[in-house]
Amino acid sequence: MARHVPAVMRAADILELFLGERTTLSAPEVANRLELPRSTVHELVTTLVARGYLDRQPGAETQYKLGFRLLELGARYQQDLDLAAEGDAVARRIARECGETVHVAVLDGLEVVYICKIDSTHSVRMISGVGRRLPAHCTAVGKVLLAGLPTEEADALLRGHELHPLTPRSITSGAALRGQLSEVRRTGVGYEMCESNPDVGCVAAPVTDHAGTWVAALSISVPTVRHRDDAWPEWERLVRDGATELSRRLGSTVR
């Protein structure tokens, strides 16, 4: 196994101190927090400043803040992210754990577009596919994504649009939908029970990017023949877990 380089580990420790609430730190504060000799910290922060990973605070030369080089690296990381590829990897893990179909979807107007699908391991499966579109108000992922919009933006999208049903259980009332969106914002999960497919129920959770925006949703879909009231809390836990993992892969600091 390759050996970790102590100096590199210490430099990383210094940078990670700025993940907390403080935006500036002095060298003595760094030394105290990391329990390192002040001479060692001085050499490390001087090197990090020289490479652009830290900057000295204007007017306070002994105070340090994160430098521009980290912004460049973060932007490059964001450019290289592939939501579909990252979503596929996470969805596969969640599908292995629950044995049910897992989707990742994004919002396009008042429709959701499925960008990932991992099939159930059971013989009874959902008929769906990557690229399929469904009305957002009929799906768990859609409710989550609509709930993630600013209220004014969601209202503007819904204003004047008739909510056409896909099944007898689909929401057709704007007031009922707004009530469910409020509940999604409160709980962080969305449900639909046989609203897009008469034989399937779903639970979904939001996926956030580095800015905290709800950019996608991850769901677990379960045919009614396998619905069990005692299993829904576990499916909810798994969908939250998957959405959190995918969010972190997208640069979110969600916990």
Coordinates of N, CA and C in Angstrom, one line a residue, residues 25 46 49 54-55 61 70 83 97 104 127-128 148 153 196 198 203 226 235:
L25 N -8.5 32.5 8.9 CA -7.8 31.9 10.1 C -6.4 32.5 10.1
T46 N 2.8 29.5 4.0 CA 3.6 30.3 3.0 C 3.6 29.6 1.7
V49 N 0.1 29.9 0.0 CA 0.0 31.2 -0.5 C 0.7 31.4 -1.8
L54 N -4.1 29.6 -0.8 CA -4.5 30.5 0.2 C -4.1 31.9 -0.2
D55 N -4.8 32.9 0.4 CA -4.5 34.3 0.2 C -4.4 35.0 1.6
E61 N -2.2 40.9 7.5 CA -1.2 39.9 6.9 C -1.1 38.6 7.6
L70 N -8.2 27.4 -5.8 CA -9.2 26.4 -5.4 C -10.5 26.7 -6.2
L83 N -23.9 14.1 -14.8 CA -25.0 13.8 -13.9 C -25.5 12.4 -14.2
E97 N -29.5 -2.7 -3.1 CA -29.9 -2.8 -1.7 C -31.4 -3.1 -1.5
V104 N -33.4 8.2 -11.8 CA -32.9 9.6 -11.6 C -33.5 10.4 -12.7
I127 N -42.4 -0.7 -16.8 CA -42.1 -0.5 -18.2 C -41.8 1.0 -18.3
S128 N -40.5 1.3 -18.3 CA -40.1 2.7 -18.4 C -38.7 2.7 -19.0
G148 N -38.7 22.0 -5.4 CA -37.4 22.7 -5.3 C -37.3 24.0 -5.9
E153 N -41.8 30.8 -9.0 CA -41.5 30.1 -10.3 C -42.4 29.0 -10.5
S196 N -49.0 7.8 -11.7 CA -48.5 7.8 -13.0 C -48.7 6.4 -13.7
P198 N -51.1 2.8 -12.7 CA -52.0 2.3 -11.7 C -51.5 1.2 -10.8
V203 N -41.3 6.7 -4.1 CA -40.8 7.7 -3.2 C -39.5 8.3 -3.8
R226 N -46.0 -5.6 -4.5 CA -44.9 -5.8 -3.5 C -45.0 -4.7 -2.4
W235 N -37.5 2.1 2.4 CA -37.3 2.7 1.0 C -37.1 4.2 1.1

